[in-house]
């Protein structure tokens, strides 16, 4: 068996096209351009790359972007003051605080300071709290897990009653992913670093979401024949034999897992592009919530 490839790149393109059309319609109707503000504290190279990608994507889709960078030693008060200013700015519909923040800052307080109607990352405690409650809906859902869900939906995977295993319980991926799957009536098991018999538990999954942050940890034996596997992991592995001196991979050993799974998302080319597309969709949604 050779698994179908869940093409996140192509799916993300579809989402971006939908967003672009909706943005153009809003502008044609005389509404302001949706605007995304990013807040970067310090000069972490990976974070700078992510912020740059988000800025370019906004421009491509006809949205405004406002990039704010503070010094690495910015105080809690400075960061919160910037967030307050952006909360009050009508040109800013969505606010993204680039994580991780430097250790001296209180991340929870800063995320809590973001106006809930501008919380396009979905990390405000009220949005996360609503995700965890039956019968309640968050205004925004975190982009990476929501992207995984859209990939499952676009692949025609039936979530109702399915056994889903989420490998990882972080605030930004694993936990909201598990909550989203429960909301969609899957039966969910959450695994983490203290889980016993990890391969056996993963091998029970109809749907396996790998967000563990360990390169190619999920092997063929961990996957039930016919399962659907979504690889959230992103790793850059140094390799002198490659032209660039490195290669990119995920949390899943893609080739061998493809021998048993029904469908697998690759990394790169899977969840990554979908995450940014979801961010753009949330920014548009923020503009709709605030202006319509
Ligand atoms: P994280 O905060 O480091 O969380 C990793 C999770 O995996 C934790 O819950 C941890 O358990 C668990 N874990 C670690 N080692 C384990 C092991 N040996 N056995 C079992 N569980 C283990 O990572 P994250 O932020 O969720 O990110 C996960 C991966 O996704 C990373 O590769 C990251 O780069 C990638 N990512 C990609 C995107 C994207 O857009 N494509 C976005 C975000 C993240 P404990 O809770 O017990 O520590």
GROMACS .gro file of C-alpha atoms and ligand atoms in nm:
model
  340
    1UNK     CA    1   0.000   0.000   0.000
    2UNK     CA    2   0.124   0.348  -0.079
    3UNK     CA    3  -0.049   0.620   0.115
    4UNK     CA    4  -0.214   0.919  -0.047
    5UNK     CA    5  -0.024   1.237   0.015
    6UNK     CA    6  -0.229   1.501   0.197
    7UNK     CA    7  -0.112   1.802   0.002
    8UNK     CA    8  -0.114   2.089   0.250
    9UNK     CA    9   0.045   2.321  -0.002
   10UNK     CA   10  -0.241   2.280  -0.251
   11UNK     CA   11  -0.507   2.296   0.021
   12UNK     CA   12  -0.352   2.612   0.166
   13UNK     CA   13  -0.359   2.769  -0.180
   14UNK     CA   14  -0.734   2.705  -0.200
   15UNK     CA   15  -0.789   2.869   0.140
   16UNK     CA   16  -0.574   3.169   0.042
   17UNK     CA   17  -0.767   3.211  -0.284
   18UNK     CA   18  -1.095   3.217  -0.091
   19UNK     CA   19  -0.956   3.477   0.147
   20UNK     CA   20  -0.823   3.687  -0.141
   21UNK     CA   21  -1.162   3.690  -0.315
   22UNK     CA   22  -1.342   3.787   0.008
   23UNK     CA   23  -1.092   4.064   0.081
   24UNK     CA   24  -1.133   4.205  -0.271
   25UNK     CA   25  -1.514   4.201  -0.230
   26UNK     CA   26  -1.489   4.391   0.097
   27UNK     CA   27  -1.263   4.655  -0.055
   28UNK     CA   28  -1.491   4.688  -0.360
   29UNK     CA   29  -1.780   4.745  -0.116
   30UNK     CA   30  -1.590   5.039   0.036
   31UNK     CA   31  -1.475   4.860   0.352
   32UNK     CA   32  -1.124   4.911   0.485
   33UNK     CA   33  -0.849   4.661   0.407
   34UNK     CA   34  -0.817   4.399   0.681
   35UNK     CA   35  -0.498   4.460   0.880
   36UNK     CA   36  -0.267   4.228   1.071
   37UNK     CA   37  -0.019   4.359   1.328
   38UNK     CA   38   0.273   4.144   1.434
   39UNK     CA   39   0.465   4.197   1.757
   40UNK     CA   40   0.816   4.055   1.764
   41UNK     CA   41   1.031   4.091   2.074
   42UNK     CA   42   1.401   4.043   2.003
   43UNK     CA   43   1.570   3.915   1.688
   44UNK     CA   44   1.533   3.537   1.689
   45UNK     CA   45   1.617   3.446   1.325
   46UNK     CA   46   1.339   3.184   1.291
   47UNK     CA   47   1.081   3.427   1.434
   48UNK     CA   48   1.202   3.700   1.195
   49UNK     CA   49   1.151   3.459   0.903
   50UNK     CA   50   0.797   3.372   1.021
   51UNK     CA   51   0.702   3.738   1.068
   52UNK     CA   52   0.840   3.820   0.721
   53UNK     CA   53   0.635   3.537   0.565
   54UNK     CA   54   0.318   3.666   0.731
   55UNK     CA   55   0.384   4.019   0.605
   56UNK     CA   56   0.433   3.900   0.245
   57UNK     CA   57   0.124   3.683   0.264
   58UNK     CA   58  -0.088   3.978   0.381
   59UNK     CA   59   0.036   4.184   0.087
   60UNK     CA   60  -0.041   3.900  -0.158
   61UNK     CA   61  -0.397   3.873  -0.031
   62UNK     CA   62  -0.467   4.247  -0.035
   63UNK     CA   63  -0.442   4.302   0.340
   64UNK     CA   64  -0.241   4.554   0.538
   65UNK     CA   65   0.037   4.439   0.767
   66UNK     CA   66   0.199   4.633   1.046
   67UNK     CA   67   0.523   4.487   1.178
   68UNK     CA   68   0.636   4.597   1.525
   69UNK     CA   69   0.971   4.491   1.668
   70UNK     CA   70   1.082   4.559   2.025
   71UNK     CA   71   1.428   4.512   2.170
   72UNK     CA   72   1.501   4.171   2.326
   73UNK     CA   73   1.514   4.334   2.671
   74UNK     CA   74   1.179   4.516   2.633
   75UNK     CA   75   0.990   4.530   2.963
   76UNK     CA   76   0.656   4.370   3.033
   77UNK     CA   77   0.502   4.720   3.047
   78UNK     CA   78   0.643   4.813   2.705
   79UNK     CA   79   0.505   4.501   2.539
   80UNK     CA   80   0.165   4.540   2.706
   81UNK     CA   81   0.157   4.910   2.610
   82UNK     CA   82   0.217   4.819   2.245
   83UNK     CA   83  -0.058   4.557   2.259
   84UNK     CA   84  -0.297   4.818   2.412
   85UNK     CA   85  -0.212   5.063   2.136
   86UNK     CA   86  -0.285   4.800   1.871
   87UNK     CA   87  -0.610   4.705   2.049
   88UNK     CA   88  -0.724   5.066   2.010
   89UNK     CA   89  -0.614   5.105   1.647
   90UNK     CA   90  -0.910   5.054   1.408
   91UNK     CA   91  -0.674   4.978   1.116
   92UNK     CA   92  -0.550   4.672   1.306
   93UNK     CA   93  -0.799   4.385   1.297
   94UNK     CA   94  -0.570   4.106   1.412
   95UNK     CA   95  -0.278   4.105   1.655
   96UNK     CA   96  -0.017   3.832   1.649
   97UNK     CA   97   0.238   3.817   1.929
   98UNK     CA   98   0.521   3.605   1.791
   99UNK     CA   99   0.607   3.321   2.030
  100UNK     CA  100   0.823   3.224   2.204
  101UNK     CA  101   0.874   3.548   2.396
  102UNK     CA  102   1.199   3.608   2.586
  103UNK     CA  103   1.202   3.433   2.925
  104UNK     CA  104   1.174   3.751   3.135
  105UNK     CA  105   0.828   3.827   2.991
  106UNK     CA  106   0.500   3.691   3.127
  107UNK     CA  107   0.354   3.529   2.814
  108UNK     CA  108   0.017   3.454   2.970
  109UNK     CA  109  -0.038   3.818   3.073
  110UNK     CA  110   0.063   3.947   2.731
  111UNK     CA  111  -0.169   3.706   2.548
  112UNK     CA  112  -0.446   3.802   2.788
  113UNK     CA  113  -0.392   4.170   2.703
  114UNK     CA  114  -0.488   4.111   2.337
  115UNK     CA  115  -0.846   4.223   2.263
  116UNK     CA  116  -1.043   3.900   2.223
  117UNK     CA  117  -1.191   4.022   1.892
  118UNK     CA  118  -0.836   4.071   1.756
  119UNK     CA  119  -0.696   3.742   1.893
  120UNK     CA  120  -0.634   3.585   1.553
  121UNK     CA  121  -0.392   3.331   1.703
  122UNK     CA  122  -0.669   3.207   1.932
  123UNK     CA  123  -0.438   3.198   2.235
  124UNK     CA  124  -0.638   3.432   2.462
  125UNK     CA  125  -0.749   3.234   2.770
  126UNK     CA  126  -1.116   3.308   2.690
  127UNK     CA  127  -1.084   3.168   2.338
  128UNK     CA  128  -0.898   2.859   2.460
  129UNK     CA  129  -1.146   2.821   2.749
  130UNK     CA  130  -1.440   2.825   2.512
  131UNK     CA  131  -1.269   2.561   2.298
  132UNK     CA  132  -1.261   2.337   2.606
  133UNK     CA  133  -1.629   2.384   2.687
  134UNK     CA  134  -1.922   2.196   2.544
  135UNK     CA  135  -2.170   2.412   2.356
  136UNK     CA  136  -1.939   2.716   2.347
  137UNK     CA  137  -1.753   2.847   2.043
  138UNK     CA  138  -1.423   3.039   2.041
  139UNK     CA  139  -1.410   3.353   1.829
  140UNK     CA  140  -1.078   3.222   1.690
  141UNK     CA  141  -0.918   2.879   1.690
  142UNK     CA  142  -0.536   2.839   1.697
  143UNK     CA  143  -0.407   2.828   1.339
  144UNK     CA  144  -0.192   2.513   1.337
  145UNK     CA  145  -0.449   2.272   1.485
  146UNK     CA  146  -0.728   2.435   1.286
  147UNK     CA  147  -0.517   2.385   0.974
  148UNK     CA  148  -0.483   2.014   1.059
  149UNK     CA  149  -0.860   1.990   1.092
  150UNK     CA  150  -0.917   2.157   0.756
  151UNK     CA  151  -0.668   1.912   0.601
  152UNK     CA  152  -0.863   1.618   0.747
  153UNK     CA  153  -1.192   1.764   0.624
  154UNK     CA  154  -1.059   1.835   0.277
  155UNK     CA  155  -0.931   1.476   0.266
  156UNK     CA  156  -1.281   1.348   0.342
  157UNK     CA  157  -1.182   1.187   0.673
  158UNK     CA  158  -1.481   1.099   0.893
  159UNK     CA  159  -1.404   1.221   1.245
  160UNK     CA  160  -1.726   1.113   1.411
  161UNK     CA  161  -1.645   0.830   1.654
  162UNK     CA  162  -1.295   0.784   1.511
  163UNK     CA  163  -1.008   0.694   1.745
  164UNK     CA  164  -0.775   0.992   1.730
  165UNK     CA  165  -0.437   1.004   1.900
  166UNK     CA  166  -0.264   1.339   1.946
  167UNK     CA  167   0.105   1.304   2.014
  168UNK     CA  168   0.198   1.619   2.210
  169UNK     CA  169   0.008   1.842   2.454
  170UNK     CA  170   0.153   2.190   2.398
  171UNK     CA  171  -0.065   2.498   2.440
  172UNK     CA  172  -0.022   2.594   2.075
  173UNK     CA  173  -0.066   2.260   1.899
  174UNK     CA  174  -0.136   1.937   2.089
  175UNK     CA  175  -0.393   2.050   2.346
  176UNK     CA  176  -0.608   2.268   2.116
  177UNK     CA  177  -0.586   1.993   1.852
  178UNK     CA  178  -0.725   1.740   2.099
  179UNK     CA  179  -1.003   1.980   2.202
  180UNK     CA  180  -1.098   2.043   1.839
  181UNK     CA  181  -1.116   1.671   1.767
  182UNK     CA  182  -1.335   1.613   2.073
  183UNK     CA  183  -1.567   1.893   1.954
  184UNK     CA  184  -1.596   1.701   1.626
  185UNK     CA  185  -1.695   1.383   1.816
  186UNK     CA  186  -1.372   1.188   1.778
  187UNK     CA  187  -1.258   0.975   2.073
  188UNK     CA  188  -0.927   1.132   2.165
  189UNK     CA  189  -0.615   1.009   2.344
  190UNK     CA  190  -0.347   1.266   2.427
  191UNK     CA  191   0.012   1.140   2.456
  192UNK     CA  192   0.313   1.319   2.604
  193UNK     CA  193   0.659   1.259   2.744
  194UNK     CA  194   0.530   1.050   3.038
  195UNK     CA  195   0.302   0.829   2.829
  196UNK     CA  196   0.377   0.459   2.863
  197UNK     CA  197   0.363   0.224   2.562
  198UNK     CA  198   0.360   0.511   2.316
  199UNK     CA  199   0.401   0.302   1.997
  200UNK     CA  200   0.115   0.069   2.100
  201UNK     CA  201  -0.120   0.359   2.175
  202UNK     CA  202  -0.037   0.531   1.846
  203UNK     CA  203  -0.095   0.204   1.661
  204UNK     CA  204  -0.460   0.208   1.781
  205UNK     CA  205  -0.528   0.537   1.608
  206UNK     CA  206  -0.754   0.583   1.307
  207UNK     CA  207  -0.620   0.939   1.299
  208UNK     CA  208  -0.274   1.017   1.432
  209UNK     CA  209  -0.159   1.376   1.479
  210UNK     CA  210   0.217   1.397   1.541
  211UNK     CA  211   0.315   1.719   1.722
  212UNK     CA  212   0.598   1.590   1.936
  213UNK     CA  213   0.892   1.794   1.810
  214UNK     CA  214   1.119   1.487   1.756
  215UNK     CA  215   1.247   1.428   1.405
  216UNK     CA  216   1.098   1.120   1.238
  217UNK     CA  217   1.000   0.964   1.570
  218UNK     CA  218   0.678   0.811   1.437
  219UNK     CA  219   0.775   0.486   1.262
  220UNK     CA  220   0.586   0.240   1.048
  221UNK     CA  221   0.516   0.009   1.345
  222UNK     CA  222   0.345   0.299   1.527
  223UNK     CA  223   0.080   0.332   1.258
  224UNK     CA  224  -0.231   0.120   1.212
  225UNK     CA  225  -0.276  -0.001   0.855
  226UNK     CA  226  -0.522   0.235   0.686
  227UNK     CA  227  -0.476   0.519   0.937
  228UNK     CA  228  -0.457   0.886   0.846
  229UNK     CA  229  -0.144   1.064   0.973
  230UNK     CA  230  -0.092   1.439   1.003
  231UNK     CA  231   0.268   1.550   1.062
  232UNK     CA  232   0.293   1.885   1.243
  233UNK     CA  233   0.666   1.859   1.318
  234UNK     CA  234   0.921   2.076   1.142
  235UNK     CA  235   1.292   2.008   1.173
  236UNK     CA  236   1.601   2.133   0.997
  237UNK     CA  237   1.866   1.862   0.999
  238UNK     CA  238   2.225   1.948   0.911
  239UNK     CA  239   2.350   1.728   0.627
  240UNK     CA  240   2.667   1.801   0.430
  241UNK     CA  241   2.558   1.569   0.150
  242UNK     CA  242   2.273   1.807   0.062
  243UNK     CA  243   2.328   2.108  -0.160
  244UNK     CA  244   2.193   2.347   0.105
  245UNK     CA  245   2.385   2.172   0.385
  246UNK     CA  246   2.061   2.065   0.551
  247UNK     CA  247   1.724   1.905   0.486
  248UNK     CA  248   1.379   1.958   0.630
  249UNK     CA  249   1.172   1.682   0.784
  250UNK     CA  250   0.887   1.623   1.025
  251UNK     CA  251   0.793   1.413   1.329
  252UNK     CA  252   0.696   1.122   1.100
  253UNK     CA  253   0.925   0.887   0.906
  254UNK     CA  254   0.729   0.970   0.590
  255UNK     CA  255   0.850   0.701   0.349
  256UNK     CA  256   0.806   0.402   0.576
  257UNK     CA  257   0.478   0.529   0.727
  258UNK     CA  258   0.347   0.574   0.371
  259UNK     CA  259   0.378   0.198   0.330
  260UNK     CA  260   0.103   0.133   0.587
  261UNK     CA  261  -0.112   0.446   0.622
  262UNK     CA  262  -0.407   0.536   0.401
  263UNK     CA  263  -0.297   0.900   0.387
  264UNK     CA  264  -0.008   1.104   0.527
  265UNK     CA  265   0.068   1.476   0.523
  266UNK     CA  266   0.432   1.546   0.438
  267UNK     CA  267   0.658   1.790   0.618
  268UNK     CA  268   0.756   2.020   0.457
  269UNK     CA  269   0.453   2.081   0.235
  270UNK     CA  270   0.180   1.992   0.482
  271UNK     CA  271   0.074   2.170   0.798
  272UNK     CA  272   0.322   2.461   0.760
  273UNK     CA  273   0.156   2.635   0.461
  274UNK     CA  274  -0.187   2.560   0.606
  275UNK     CA  275  -0.100   2.737   0.932
  276UNK     CA  276  -0.031   3.067   0.755
  277UNK     CA  277  -0.343   3.028   0.540
  278UNK     CA  278  -0.548   2.986   0.860
  279UNK     CA  279  -0.390   3.300   1.003
  280UNK     CA  280  -0.500   3.493   0.696
  281UNK     CA  281  -0.849   3.348   0.726
  282UNK     CA  282  -0.864   3.450   1.093
  283UNK     CA  283  -0.751   3.804   1.006
  284UNK     CA  284  -1.032   3.833   0.752
  285UNK     CA  285  -1.274   3.695   1.011
  286UNK     CA  286  -1.153   3.954   1.264
  287UNK     CA  287  -1.229   4.231   1.015
  288UNK     CA  288  -1.576   4.084   0.958
  289UNK     CA  289  -1.643   4.064   1.335
  290UNK     CA  290  -1.529   4.421   1.391
  291UNK     CA  291  -1.672   4.593   1.083
  292UNK     CA  292  -1.987   4.408   0.970
  293LIG     P1  293   0.652   2.144   2.228
  293LIG     O1  294   0.593   2.264   2.295
  293LIG     O2  295   0.795   2.112   2.246
  293LIG     O3  296   0.563   2.017   2.273
  293LIG     C1  297   0.602   1.888   2.240
  293LIG     C2  298   0.508   1.789   2.303
  293LIG     O4  299   0.556   1.659   2.275
  293LIG     C3  300   0.500   1.800   2.456
  293LIG     O5  301   0.368   1.781   2.498
  293LIG     C4  302   0.590   1.688   2.506
  293LIG     O6  303   0.548   1.627   2.626
  293LIG     C5  304   0.578   1.586   2.395
  293LIG     N1  305   0.700   1.507   2.383
  293LIG     C6  306   0.826   1.550   2.367
  293LIG     N2  307   0.911   1.446   2.358
  293LIG     C7  308   0.837   1.335   2.371
  293LIG     C8  309   0.867   1.196   2.369
  293LIG     N3  310   0.992   1.152   2.354
  293LIG     N4  311   0.765   1.108   2.386
  293LIG     C9  312   0.639   1.153   2.400
  293LIG     N5  313   0.603   1.282   2.400
  293LIG    C10  314   0.703   1.372   2.388
  293LIG     O7  315   0.628   2.152   2.071
  293LIG     P2  316   0.512   2.223   1.984
  293LIG     O8  317   0.530   2.370   1.991
  293LIG     O9  318   0.382   2.163   2.016
  293LIG    O10  319   0.557   2.176   1.839
  293LIG    C11  320   0.564   2.040   1.801
  293LIG    C12  321   0.627   2.028   1.666
  293LIG    O11  322   0.545   2.097   1.570
  293LIG    C13  323   0.765   2.094   1.651
  293LIG    O12  324   0.842   2.019   1.560
  293LIG    C14  325   0.735   2.231   1.596
  293LIG    O13  326   0.843   2.283   1.522
  293LIG    C15  327   0.619   2.199   1.504
  293LIG     N6  328   0.528   2.311   1.479
  293LIG    C16  329   0.493   2.332   1.350
  293LIG    C17  330   0.404   2.434   1.323
  293LIG    C18  331   0.365   2.455   1.180
  293LIG    O14  332   0.304   2.555   1.149
  293LIG     N7  333   0.395   2.363   1.091
  293LIG    C19  334   0.352   2.514   1.423
  293LIG    C20  335   0.387   2.488   1.554
  293LIG    C21  336   0.476   2.384   1.581
  293LIG     P3  337   0.545   1.705   2.769
  293LIG    O15  338   0.424   1.792   2.762
  293LIG    O16  339   0.532   1.596   2.866
  293LIG    O17  340   0.672   1.782   2.776
   0.00000   0.00000   0.00000
